[in-house]
Short mmCIF file of C-alpha atoms in Angstrom, two decimals:
data_model
loop_
_atom_site.label_atom_id
_atom_site.label_comp_id
_atom_site.label_asym_id
_atom_site.label_seq_id
_atom_site.Cartn_x
_atom_site.Cartn_y
_atom_site.Cartn_z
CA MET Z 1 -3.63 -43.45 -26.13
CA SER Z 2 -5.66 -42.40 -29.16
CA SER Z 3 -8.92 -43.02 -27.28
CA PHE Z 4 -7.56 -40.88 -24.39
CA VAL Z 5 -6.92 -37.98 -26.79
CA ARG Z 6 -10.28 -38.49 -28.49
CA ASP Z 7 -12.04 -38.43 -25.13
CA ALA Z 8 -10.06 -35.37 -24.02
CA LEU Z 9 -11.10 -33.48 -27.13
CA ASP Z 10 -14.73 -34.54 -26.85
CA LEU Z 11 -16.95 -31.46 -26.91
CA GLN Z 12 -18.90 -32.61 -23.86
CA VAL Z 13 -15.69 -33.02 -21.85
CA GLN Z 14 -14.41 -29.64 -23.07
CA VAL Z 15 -17.59 -27.80 -22.02
CA ASP Z 16 -17.59 -29.43 -18.57
CA ALA Z 17 -13.89 -28.60 -18.18
CA ILE Z 18 -14.52 -24.94 -19.02
CA GLY Z 19 -17.29 -24.91 -16.40
CA LEU Z 20 -14.93 -26.35 -13.76
CA GLY Z 21 -12.23 -23.90 -14.87
CA ALA Z 22 -14.67 -21.02 -14.36
CA ILE Z 23 -15.37 -22.07 -10.76
CA PHE Z 24 -11.66 -22.54 -10.05
CA ALA Z 25 -10.95 -19.12 -11.60
CA LEU Z 26 -13.33 -17.52 -9.09
CA MET Z 27 -11.53 -19.25 -6.21
CA ALA Z 28 -8.20 -18.10 -7.68
CA VAL Z 29 -9.45 -14.50 -7.75
CA GLY Z 30 -10.46 -14.78 -4.09
CA ILE Z 31 -7.07 -16.14 -3.10
CA GLY Z 32 -5.12 -13.83 -5.45
CA LEU Z 33 -6.93 -10.68 -4.34
CA VAL Z 34 -6.17 -11.22 -0.66
CA PHE Z 35 -2.57 -12.18 -1.49
CA GLY Z 36 -2.15 -9.06 -3.65
CA VAL Z 37 -3.33 -6.65 -0.97
CA MET Z 38 -2.18 -8.41 2.23
CA ARG Z 39 0.65 -10.67 1.03
CA LEU Z 40 -1.22 -13.50 2.70
CA VAL Z 41 -1.79 -16.96 1.23
CA ASN Z 42 -5.17 -17.83 2.70
CA PHE Z 43 -5.14 -21.59 3.04
CA ALA Z 44 -8.45 -21.34 4.93
CA TYR Z 45 -10.23 -20.17 1.78
CA GLY Z 46 -11.57 -23.65 1.14
CA GLN Z 47 -13.08 -23.75 4.62
CA LEU Z 48 -15.04 -20.59 3.81
CA VAL Z 49 -16.48 -22.46 0.83
CA MET Z 50 -17.14 -25.44 3.10
CA ALA Z 51 -18.95 -23.23 5.65
CA GLY Z 52 -21.10 -21.76 2.88
CA ALA Z 53 -21.91 -25.25 1.62
CA PHE Z 54 -22.98 -26.33 5.12
CA ALA Z 55 -25.21 -23.24 5.32
CA LEU Z 56 -26.88 -24.36 2.08
CA ALA Z 57 -27.26 -27.92 3.45
CA PHE Z 58 -28.69 -26.52 6.69
CA ALA Z 59 -31.32 -24.56 4.74
CA SER Z 60 -31.97 -27.54 2.46
CA ASP Z 61 -32.55 -29.82 5.53
CA ARG Z 62 -35.27 -27.46 6.70
CA ASP Z 63 -36.84 -27.04 3.24
CA TRP Z 64 -36.21 -23.32 3.33
CA PRO Z 65 -36.72 -21.53 -0.02
CA VAL Z 66 -33.63 -21.50 -2.27
CA PRO Z 67 -33.08 -17.70 -2.03
CA VAL Z 68 -33.09 -17.96 1.77
CA GLY Z 69 -30.51 -20.75 1.64
CA ILE Z 70 -28.31 -18.72 -0.70
CA ALA Z 71 -28.69 -15.63 1.51
CA LEU Z 72 -27.69 -17.72 4.56
CA CYS Z 73 -24.69 -19.06 2.65
CA PHE Z 74 -23.51 -15.52 1.81
CA ALA Z 75 -24.14 -14.32 5.38
CA VAL Z 76 -22.17 -17.18 6.96
CA VAL Z 77 -19.22 -16.82 4.57
CA LEU Z 78 -19.05 -13.04 4.90
CA VAL Z 79 -19.29 -13.07 8.69
CA LEU Z 80 -16.55 -15.71 8.86
CA SER Z 81 -14.41 -13.74 6.39
CA LEU Z 82 -14.73 -10.57 8.46
CA ALA Z 83 -14.00 -12.46 11.68
CA MET Z 84 -10.89 -14.02 10.12
CA GLU Z 85 -9.68 -10.61 8.97
CA ARG Z 86 -10.26 -8.86 12.29
CA VAL Z 87 -9.12 -11.62 14.65
CA VAL Z 88 -6.24 -13.20 12.72
CA PHE Z 89 -5.11 -11.42 9.53
CA ARG Z 90 -5.10 -7.83 10.76
CA PRO Z 91 -3.15 -8.40 14.00
CA LEU Z 92 -0.60 -10.49 12.08
CA ARG Z 93 -0.28 -8.09 9.14
CA THR Z 94 3.23 -7.01 10.05
CA GLN Z 95 4.47 -10.57 10.64
CA SER Z 96 6.36 -12.68 8.14
CA ALA Z 97 4.60 -14.53 5.31
CA ALA Z 98 5.42 -17.86 7.03
CA VAL Z 99 3.70 -16.78 10.27
CA MET Z 100 0.59 -15.68 8.37
CA LEU Z 101 0.51 -18.88 6.32
CA ILE Z 102 0.70 -21.02 9.45
CA ALA Z 103 -2.05 -18.89 11.01
CA THR Z 104 -4.31 -19.60 8.03
CA PHE Z 105 -3.51 -23.34 8.39
CA ALA Z 106 -4.65 -23.08 12.01
CA VAL Z 107 -7.86 -21.29 11.02
CA ALA Z 108 -8.51 -23.90 8.30
CA PHE Z 109 -8.17 -26.85 10.67
CA LEU Z 110 -10.15 -25.05 13.37
CA LEU Z 111 -13.09 -24.51 11.01
CA GLN Z 112 -12.80 -28.08 9.75
CA SER Z 113 -12.85 -29.42 13.31
CA ILE Z 114 -15.87 -27.30 14.21
CA ALA Z 115 -17.69 -28.66 11.15
CA LEU Z 116 -16.73 -32.20 12.20
CA LEU Z 117 -18.12 -31.64 15.70
CA TRP Z 118 -21.35 -30.04 14.49
CA PHE Z 119 -22.15 -32.13 11.44
CA GLY Z 120 -20.10 -35.33 11.85
CA PRO Z 121 -17.77 -36.94 9.28
CA LEU Z 122 -20.62 -37.81 6.91
CA GLY Z 123 -21.87 -34.26 6.84
CA ARG Z 124 -25.16 -33.15 5.30
CA THR Z 125 -26.72 -33.00 1.87
CA ALA Z 126 -27.64 -29.82 0.02
CA THR Z 127 -30.28 -30.79 -2.49
CA SER Z 128 -32.23 -27.61 -3.16
CA LEU Z 129 -30.37 -26.73 -6.37
CA VAL Z 130 -29.65 -30.20 -7.75
CA GLN Z 131 -32.09 -29.66 -10.61
CA LEU Z 132 -29.38 -27.46 -12.14
CA ASN Z 133 -27.53 -30.69 -12.94
CA ARG Z 134 -30.15 -31.47 -15.59
CA PRO Z 135 -28.81 -31.09 -19.11
CA VAL Z 136 -29.99 -28.85 -21.90
CA SER Z 137 -29.14 -29.66 -25.50
CA VAL Z 138 -26.90 -27.16 -27.23
CA GLY Z 139 -26.42 -28.48 -30.77
CA SER Z 140 -25.08 -32.01 -30.44
CA VAL Z 141 -23.88 -31.52 -26.88
CA ASP Z 142 -25.80 -32.01 -23.65
CA VAL Z 143 -24.70 -29.23 -21.35
CA ARG Z 144 -25.64 -29.28 -17.69
CA LYS Z 145 -27.41 -26.09 -16.64
CA ILE Z 146 -24.87 -25.59 -13.84
CA THR Z 147 -22.05 -25.46 -16.39
CA ILE Z 148 -23.75 -22.58 -18.18
CA VAL Z 149 -24.57 -20.92 -14.85
CA ALA Z 150 -20.94 -21.33 -13.68
CA ILE Z 151 -19.45 -19.84 -16.84
CA VAL Z 152 -21.90 -16.90 -16.94
CA THR Z 153 -21.59 -16.23 -13.20
CA ALA Z 154 -17.79 -16.34 -13.30
CA ALA Z 155 -17.74 -13.95 -16.28
CA VAL Z 156 -20.15 -11.54 -14.56
CA CYS Z 157 -18.20 -11.67 -11.27
CA LEU Z 158 -14.90 -11.02 -13.04
CA LEU Z 159 -16.35 -8.11 -15.05
CA LEU Z 160 -17.82 -6.57 -11.90
CA LEU Z 161 -14.49 -6.95 -10.12
CA ILE Z 162 -12.60 -5.35 -13.02
CA ALA Z 163 -15.09 -2.45 -12.96
CA LEU Z 164 -14.65 -2.06 -9.20
CA LEU Z 165 -10.86 -2.10 -9.43
CA ASN Z 166 -10.64 0.28 -12.38
CA ARG Z 167 -13.52 2.68 -11.87
CA THR Z 168 -13.85 3.29 -8.14
CA SER Z 169 -11.70 5.01 -5.55
CA ILE Z 170 -11.56 1.95 -3.32
CA GLY Z 171 -10.50 -0.13 -6.35
CA LEU Z 172 -7.68 2.30 -7.08
CA HIS Z 173 -6.65 2.19 -3.43
CA MET Z 174 -6.60 -1.62 -3.56
CA ARG Z 175 -4.43 -1.60 -6.68
CA ALA Z 176 -2.05 0.89 -5.11
CA ALA Z 177 -1.85 -1.08 -1.85
CA ALA Z 178 -1.09 -4.22 -3.86
CA ILE Z 179 1.78 -2.51 -5.69
CA ASP Z 180 3.34 -0.64 -2.75
CA SER Z 181 1.45 -0.77 0.50
CA GLN Z 182 3.72 1.64 2.40
CA THR Z 183 3.54 4.40 -0.20
CA ALA Z 184 -0.22 3.95 -0.45
CA ARG Z 185 -0.51 4.45 3.31
CA LEU Z 186 1.71 7.54 3.14
CA LEU Z 187 -0.81 8.99 0.71
CA GLY Z 188 -3.67 8.37 3.14
CA VAL Z 189 -4.95 5.05 1.80
CA ARG Z 190 -6.51 3.26 4.78
CA ALA Z 191 -4.83 -0.12 5.05
CA ASN Z 192 -7.58 -1.54 7.27
CA LEU Z 193 -10.38 -0.53 4.92
CA VAL Z 194 -8.53 -1.90 1.89
CA SER Z 195 -7.86 -5.26 3.53
CA THR Z 196 -11.44 -5.51 4.82
CA VAL Z 197 -12.86 -4.82 1.36
CA SER Z 198 -10.48 -7.35 -0.22
CA VAL Z 199 -11.46 -10.03 2.28
CA LEU Z 200 -15.16 -9.26 1.76
CA ILE Z 201 -14.87 -9.52 -2.03
CA ALA Z 202 -12.98 -12.79 -1.63
CA GLY Z 203 -15.78 -13.91 0.72
CA VAL Z 204 -18.48 -13.07 -1.84
CA LEU Z 205 -16.61 -15.17 -4.41
CA ALA Z 206 -16.24 -18.03 -1.90
CA ALA Z 207 -20.01 -17.97 -1.33
CA VAL Z 208 -20.65 -18.03 -5.09
CA VAL Z 209 -18.28 -21.00 -5.40
CA ALA Z 210 -20.03 -22.74 -2.49
CA VAL Z 211 -23.38 -22.45 -4.27
CA MET Z 212 -22.01 -23.80 -7.53
CA LEU Z 213 -19.97 -26.63 -6.02
CA THR Z 214 -22.88 -27.89 -3.91
CA VAL Z 215 -24.94 -28.23 -7.08
CA GLN Z 216 -22.31 -30.56 -8.51
CA PHE Z 217 -21.32 -32.25 -5.22
CA PRO Z 218 -24.42 -32.13 -2.95
CA THR Z 219 -22.81 -34.14 -0.13
CA VAL Z 220 -21.18 -31.59 2.15
CA THR Z 221 -18.54 -32.98 4.52
CA PRO Z 222 -15.91 -31.20 6.68
CA THR Z 223 -13.37 -31.75 3.88
CA PHE Z 224 -15.66 -30.20 1.26
CA ALA Z 225 -13.69 -28.02 -1.23
CA LEU Z 226 -10.38 -28.97 0.41
CA GLN Z 227 -8.99 -30.74 -2.65
CA GLU Z 228 -10.30 -27.99 -4.92
CA THR Z 229 -8.56 -25.36 -2.77
CA ILE Z 230 -5.24 -27.20 -2.94
CA LEU Z 231 -5.63 -27.49 -6.72
CA VAL Z 232 -6.50 -23.79 -7.03
CA LEU Z 233 -3.54 -22.80 -4.83
CA ALA Z 234 -1.33 -24.83 -7.16
CA GLY Z 235 -3.02 -23.16 -10.14
CA VAL Z 236 -2.47 -19.71 -8.67
CA VAL Z 237 1.25 -20.46 -8.22
CA VAL Z 238 1.49 -21.97 -11.71
CA GLY Z 239 -0.23 -18.95 -13.25
CA GLY Z 240 1.82 -16.43 -11.32
CA MET Z 241 0.88 -15.47 -7.79
CA THR Z 242 1.99 -11.85 -7.85
CA ARG Z 243 -0.56 -10.74 -10.44
CA LEU Z 244 -4.31 -11.11 -10.15
CA LEU Z 245 -4.77 -11.75 -13.86
CA SER Z 246 -2.09 -14.45 -14.01
CA ALA Z 247 -3.41 -16.03 -10.79
CA THR Z 248 -6.93 -16.11 -12.26
CA LEU Z 249 -5.71 -17.66 -15.51
CA GLY Z 250 -3.74 -20.21 -13.48
CA GLY Z 251 -6.86 -21.10 -11.50
CA PHE Z 252 -8.90 -21.46 -14.67
CA LEU Z 253 -6.19 -23.54 -16.34
CA ILE Z 254 -5.87 -26.04 -13.50
CA GLY Z 255 -9.66 -26.42 -13.34
CA TYR Z 256 -9.82 -26.90 -17.08
CA VAL Z 257 -6.94 -29.41 -17.15
CA SER Z 258 -8.48 -31.33 -14.22
CA GLY Z 259 -11.80 -31.38 -16.07
CA VAL Z 260 -10.25 -32.62 -19.30
CA LEU Z 261 -8.12 -35.28 -17.62
CA GLY Z 262 -11.03 -36.31 -15.42
CA GLY Z 263 -13.23 -36.68 -18.50
CA ALA Z 264 -10.63 -38.52 -20.55
CA LEU Z 265 -9.33 -40.95 -17.92
CA PRO Z 266 -11.23 -44.26 -17.72
CA SER Z 267 -13.22 -44.38 -14.48
CA SER Z 268 -11.05 -47.29 -13.27
CA GLN Z 269 -8.01 -44.97 -13.39
CA SER Z 270 -9.56 -41.78 -12.00
CA GLN Z 271 -7.53 -42.15 -8.80
CA TYR Z 272 -4.47 -41.09 -10.83
CA LEU Z 273 -5.99 -37.69 -11.63
CA PRO Z 274 -4.39 -35.70 -8.73
CA SER Z 275 -0.98 -37.30 -9.41
CA LEU Z 276 -1.24 -36.37 -13.09
CA VAL Z 277 -2.31 -32.80 -12.35
CA PHE Z 278 0.37 -32.19 -9.74
CA GLY Z 279 2.97 -33.84 -11.99
CA LEU Z 280 2.09 -31.22 -14.59
CA VAL Z 281 2.29 -28.51 -11.92
CA ILE Z 282 5.86 -29.55 -11.04
CA LEU Z 283 6.82 -29.63 -14.72
CA VAL Z 284 5.46 -26.13 -15.34
CA LEU Z 285 7.16 -24.74 -12.24
CA LEU Z 286 10.49 -26.22 -13.31
CA VAL Z 287 10.21 -24.47 -16.66
CA ARG Z 288 8.49 -21.22 -15.54
CA PRO Z 289 9.10 -20.74 -11.80
CA ASP Z 290 7.72 -17.14 -11.88
CA GLY Z 291 4.47 -18.35 -13.35
CA LEU Z 292 3.10 -19.40 -16.69
CA PHE Z 293 1.28 -16.15 -17.42
CA THR Z 294 3.75 -13.56 -16.11
CA ARG Z 295 5.39 -11.40 -18.74
CA GLY Z 296 8.31 -10.32 -16.62
CA ARG Z 297 8.14 -8.30 -13.44
CA GLY Z 298 6.22 -5.10 -13.16
CA LEU Z 299 4.32 -5.21 -16.43
CA VAL Z 300 0.90 -6.23 -15.21
CA GLU Z 301 -0.73 -4.92 -12.09
CA ARG Z 302 -0.98 -7.20 -9.07
CA VAL Z 303 -4.60 -6.31 -8.55
CA MET D 1 -2.76 25.91 7.97
CA SER D 2 -1.01 24.58 11.07
CA VAL D 3 2.50 24.70 12.44
CA LEU D 4 4.54 21.50 12.49
CA GLU D 5 6.57 21.25 15.65
CA ILE D 6 9.07 18.59 16.61
CA ARG D 7 10.07 18.51 20.27
CA ASP D 8 13.10 16.62 21.57
CA LEU D 9 12.59 13.79 19.07
CA GLU D 10 14.56 10.61 19.71
CA VAL D 11 14.48 7.73 17.23
CA ALA D 12 16.48 4.51 17.46
CA TYR D 13 16.90 1.44 15.29
CA GLY D 14 17.41 -1.41 17.72
CA GLY D 15 19.79 0.06 20.28
CA VAL D 16 21.37 2.54 17.87
CA ALA D 17 20.17 6.14 18.12
CA ALA D 18 19.41 7.65 14.71
CA VAL D 19 17.92 10.97 15.84
CA ARG D 20 18.85 12.54 19.19
CA GLY D 21 16.87 15.30 20.85
CA LEU D 22 15.87 17.06 17.63
CA SER D 23 13.61 20.10 17.88
CA LEU D 24 12.43 22.23 14.98
CA SER D 25 9.30 23.86 13.64
CA VAL D 26 7.81 24.70 10.26
CA ALA D 27 5.28 27.54 10.05
CA PRO D 28 2.73 28.04 7.26
CA GLY D 29 4.33 29.56 4.19
CA GLU D 30 7.95 28.99 5.19
CA VAL D 31 10.59 26.65 3.82
CA VAL D 32 12.75 24.90 6.40
CA GLY D 33 15.79 22.94 5.24
CA LEU D 34 17.36 19.85 6.76
CA ILE D 35 20.82 19.02 5.46
CA GLY D 36 23.68 16.83 6.58
CA PRO D 37 25.87 13.94 5.52
CA ASN D 38 24.51 10.48 4.71
CA GLY D 39 23.29 8.72 7.84
CA ALA D 40 22.78 11.99 9.70
CA GLY D 41 19.14 11.12 10.46
CA LYS D 42 17.38 13.40 7.95
CA SER D 43 15.20 10.75 6.30
CA THR D 44 14.63 9.06 9.65
CA THR D 45 13.23 12.35 10.95
CA LEU D 46 10.74 12.48 8.08
CA HIS D 47 9.83 8.83 8.60
CA ALA D 48 9.26 9.44 12.31
CA ILE D 49 7.01 12.41 11.54
CA MET D 50 4.97 10.20 9.16
CA GLY D 51 4.70 7.36 11.69
CA LEU D 52 6.79 4.95 9.63
CA VAL D 53 9.24 4.49 12.50
CA PRO D 54 8.27 4.93 16.15
CA ALA D 55 9.71 7.79 18.19
CA ARG D 56 11.52 6.61 21.34
CA SER D 57 10.71 9.88 23.04
CA GLY D 58 9.75 13.44 22.26
CA ASP D 59 6.73 14.58 20.31
CA VAL D 60 5.53 15.63 16.87
CA LEU D 61 2.74 18.20 16.85
CA LEU D 62 0.62 19.55 14.03
CA GLY D 63 -1.07 22.59 15.47
CA GLU D 64 -2.11 21.47 18.93
CA ARG D 65 -2.45 17.78 18.05
CA SER D 66 0.20 15.19 18.78
CA LEU D 67 0.89 12.79 15.93
CA ARG D 68 2.82 10.28 18.02
CA GLY D 69 1.48 6.74 17.79
CA ARG D 70 -0.72 7.48 14.79
CA THR D 71 -0.62 5.41 11.62
CA PRO D 72 0.95 6.84 8.44
CA GLU D 73 -2.46 7.10 6.78
CA ALA D 74 -3.91 9.01 9.75
CA ILE D 75 -0.96 11.43 9.68
CA ALA D 76 -1.38 11.92 5.92
CA ARG D 77 -5.08 12.61 6.47
CA SER D 78 -4.28 15.15 9.19
CA GLY D 79 -2.53 17.38 6.63
CA ILE D 80 1.10 16.31 6.17
CA ALA D 81 2.24 15.09 2.75
CA LEU D 82 5.57 13.42 2.07
CA VAL D 83 7.29 13.22 -1.30
CA PRO D 84 9.50 10.23 -0.54
CA GLU D 85 13.04 9.67 -1.70
CA GLY D 86 13.04 8.05 -5.14
CA ARG D 87 9.56 9.52 -5.76
CA ARG D 88 7.79 6.19 -5.23
CA LEU D 89 5.22 6.75 -7.96
CA PHE D 90 3.04 3.83 -8.94
CA ALA D 91 4.79 3.15 -12.22
CA GLU D 92 2.06 0.90 -13.62
CA LEU D 93 -0.71 3.41 -12.94
CA THR D 94 -1.35 6.47 -15.12
CA VAL D 95 -0.37 9.96 -14.04
CA GLU D 96 -4.04 10.72 -13.41
CA GLU D 97 -4.45 7.63 -11.22
CA ASN D 98 -1.37 8.67 -9.25
CA LEU D 99 -2.94 12.10 -8.74
CA ARG D 100 -6.24 10.52 -7.68
CA LEU D 101 -4.32 8.60 -5.03
CA GLY D 102 -3.27 11.99 -3.65
CA LEU D 103 -6.95 12.53 -2.85
CA ALA D 104 -6.89 9.58 -0.44
CA ALA D 105 -5.72 11.98 2.26
CA ARG D 106 -8.87 14.06 1.80
CA PRO D 107 -11.86 12.21 3.23
CA ARG D 108 -14.60 13.74 1.11
CA ALA D 109 -12.83 14.23 -2.22
CA SER D 110 -13.11 11.57 -4.87
CA GLU D 111 -12.55 13.30 -8.22
CA VAL D 112 -9.51 15.10 -9.51
CA GLY D 113 -10.94 18.39 -10.71
CA GLU D 114 -9.99 21.86 -9.61
CA ASP D 115 -7.03 20.40 -7.74
CA VAL D 116 -5.45 19.48 -11.05
CA ALA D 117 -5.89 23.01 -12.39
CA ASP D 118 -3.87 24.15 -9.39
CA VAL D 119 -1.04 21.67 -9.91
CA VAL D 120 -1.04 22.09 -13.70
CA GLU D 121 -0.20 25.74 -13.11
CA LEU D 122 2.93 24.60 -11.29
CA PHE D 123 3.67 21.53 -13.43
CA PRO D 124 2.22 21.71 -16.99
CA ILE D 125 3.53 18.20 -17.80
CA VAL D 126 0.89 16.74 -15.49
CA GLU D 127 -1.81 17.66 -18.01
CA GLU D 128 0.30 16.68 -21.01
CA PHE D 129 1.02 13.16 -19.74
CA ARG D 130 -2.20 12.62 -17.78
CA GLN D 131 -3.08 9.28 -19.40
CA ARG D 132 0.48 7.87 -19.60
CA PRO D 133 1.78 5.27 -17.15
CA ALA D 134 3.88 7.15 -14.61
CA GLY D 135 6.72 4.69 -15.15
CA ALA D 136 7.05 5.83 -18.78
CA LEU D 137 8.03 9.36 -17.72
CA SER D 138 11.59 10.64 -17.28
CA GLY D 139 13.03 11.07 -13.77
CA GLY D 140 12.41 14.82 -13.82
CA GLN D 141 8.84 14.42 -15.02
CA GLN D 142 8.22 11.76 -12.37
CA GLN D 143 9.48 14.10 -9.66
CA GLN D 144 7.04 16.75 -10.83
CA VAL D 145 4.18 14.23 -10.74
CA ALA D 146 5.26 13.12 -7.25
CA ILE D 147 5.14 16.70 -5.94
CA ALA D 148 1.85 17.31 -7.78
CA ARG D 149 0.38 14.16 -6.18
CA ALA D 150 1.35 15.41 -2.75
CA LEU D 151 -0.18 18.84 -3.45
CA VAL D 152 -3.51 17.34 -4.57
CA ALA D 153 -3.92 16.29 -0.94
CA ARG D 154 -3.96 20.04 -0.03
CA PRO D 155 -1.53 19.58 2.85
CA SER D 156 -0.66 22.12 5.52
CA ILE D 157 2.90 20.79 5.51
CA LEU D 158 4.76 19.38 2.52
CA MET D 159 7.87 17.32 3.26
CA LEU D 160 10.30 16.33 0.53
CA ASP D 161 13.10 13.80 0.83
CA GLU D 162 15.92 14.71 -1.55
CA PRO D 163 13.69 15.81 -4.44
CA SER D 164 16.65 16.86 -6.62
CA LEU D 165 18.41 13.50 -6.39
CA GLY D 166 19.44 12.26 -9.84
CA LEU D 167 17.82 15.15 -11.72
CA ALA D 168 19.33 17.25 -14.51
CA PRO D 169 20.28 20.83 -13.50
CA PRO D 170 17.34 22.53 -15.32
CA VAL D 171 14.88 20.24 -13.52
CA VAL D 172 16.60 20.94 -10.21
CA ASP D 173 16.09 24.66 -10.91
CA LEU D 174 12.41 23.99 -11.61
CA VAL D 175 12.00 22.01 -8.37
CA PHE D 176 13.58 24.73 -6.24
CA THR D 177 11.58 27.49 -7.96
CA THR D 178 8.40 25.52 -7.46
CA LEU D 179 9.08 24.97 -3.77
CA GLN D 180 9.23 28.74 -3.34
CA ALA D 181 5.90 29.06 -5.19
CA ILE D 182 4.36 26.35 -3.00
CA ALA D 183 5.46 28.14 0.17
CA GLU D 184 3.96 31.36 -1.16
CA ARG D 185 0.60 29.59 -1.22
CA GLY D 186 0.82 29.26 2.55
CA ILE D 187 2.07 25.66 2.73
CA GLY D 188 4.91 24.94 5.15
CA VAL D 189 7.76 23.08 3.42
CA LEU D 190 10.27 20.82 5.19
CA LEU D 191 13.00 20.05 2.69
CA VAL D 192 15.61 17.33 3.16
CA GLU D 193 18.40 17.83 0.64
CA GLN D 194 21.97 17.08 -0.25
CA ARG D 195 22.32 20.30 -2.25
CA ALA D 196 23.30 22.30 0.81
CA GLN D 197 24.01 25.67 -0.72
CA ARG D 198 20.79 25.87 -2.71
CA THR D 199 18.79 24.73 0.29
CA VAL D 200 20.35 27.32 2.58
CA ALA D 201 19.68 30.02 -0.03
CA LEU D 202 16.00 29.00 -0.32
CA ALA D 203 15.00 28.14 3.24
CA ALA D 204 14.17 30.57 6.02
CA ARG D 205 16.18 28.28 8.30
CA THR D 206 18.32 25.30 7.42
CA HIS D 207 19.26 22.88 10.14
CA VAL D 208 22.45 20.89 9.76
CA LEU D 209 22.16 17.40 11.20
CA ALA D 210 25.14 15.18 11.93
CA ASN D 211 25.04 11.84 13.70
CA GLY D 212 21.38 12.40 14.57
CA GLU D 213 21.97 15.73 16.31
CA LEU D 214 21.23 19.29 15.28
CA ARG D 215 24.65 20.92 14.91
CA LEU D 216 23.94 24.26 13.34
CA THR D 217 21.14 26.42 11.99
CA LEU D 218 21.83 28.54 8.93
CA THR D 219 19.91 31.37 7.27
CA PRO D 220 19.99 32.54 3.62
CA ASP D 221 22.69 35.02 4.62
CA ASP D 222 24.99 32.05 5.27
CA ALA D 223 24.56 30.59 1.75
CA ALA D 224 27.92 31.89 0.60
CA ASP D 225 29.71 30.76 3.77
CA THR D 226 30.79 27.35 2.52
CA ASP D 227 33.51 26.99 5.17
CA ARG D 228 30.90 27.06 7.92
CA MET D 229 28.76 24.46 6.14
CA VAL D 230 31.70 22.14 5.51
CA ALA D 231 32.77 22.46 9.15
CA ALA D 232 29.24 21.52 10.29
CA TYR D 233 29.16 18.53 7.92
CA LEU D 234 32.50 17.26 9.16
CA SER D 235 31.93 17.95 12.84
#
């Protein structure tokens, strides 16, 4: 037990866990933003990340320059995000949450099946950015470059998003639509534009996550990012789904806890990691069913 | 400024008719009242005009253009503003942010500037509490912000759903005085109210609705004739 705690508190493990938390926080923002504006839990979010990762692998296979691969990744994810919004989310906007959730399940498995048909169960490898796994020494700790990149990128993305939400008209419209969609529409806020922008921002974040996850896990299969998405969804619920800030903190927390537990568990027992994490999720939900980071209803904005 | 015209409007919830064959019009610069008991169809009429509930038949015209089948945001952008029942301010946003949302109905406006000077003249508290969360204001102050937010959109027609509900008498006086001032600026006002006598005294025409049907139209001369109003309510 004492060695478990010692390992969990190890600086190296802590830094890696913060890096994983940062990536999960970005996914949580993507999921929380769309939920805030459209009341839609997008289970297919992980498949957007998967599609972006395959785009990177596709470019890597052909030895295309890294910026081209990243551009392709963003293009694929954004086109898919827009298609999802126009073909599935928008027509179902007035349906119940259950109908929309099932629709996102269908989209998720459709995309997964397409990936299986095109790339096979073993998938492809995205190797163009693997050099970011090399460590740099920061004091006594070896920190992988990708960990620093992930933390900085997540911080920049979140700051940009906060600026967009608080300083632009479209951001204000998104916040209003998240609080009371009907009143926002009565004031002239265009529901279609707001949902398109939300889905696009979520798509940008999914592409960023795809780039960072492929650095750490270069083998891209049709189930790529699936487990991470389930963990982030759990994190979003644990944090508090109805507020973007609490959802983001929940996403970060579950990434961080997974990182710490993953680092502290002996490799022979790593298969217990998901059970441990989800056990904690159930515990938290029993104690704080509205979310760990909610301060009561109506105090923090949804978006 | 355009005329709002409702022609033979029919609205139903499921199989139950809520508005039956209603026709009325609101010209620029005039106040038109809509009164009647609870469930008479007053709010449903406003919701149908704004596209929140579909009309079963009939038409809603703003100028020459039909609004039937349009989305609420398209109707707001065509020049009709609604101050909904209960005000529906965004409590977590500041007064200024609420006012900026009023600009959403104006395609090319993005900053609250001269519009605020206009509404401050009518409601000085808007300036005073500009940076406060709207939810921190009293009911009367919130109602003033709600009307100010609607005016920032520079509508041709302003519709209000029971704006005096739950307000103290001095604030009710302010609301009614302000509605007169708004009409004098050339904006047509369609006012749904429970305060029948005050509405009849203010409006050029006040229509009494009961069970979804127009029963009676009153003018300011009828404001003292309470027997007639009561009879229309109970009919």
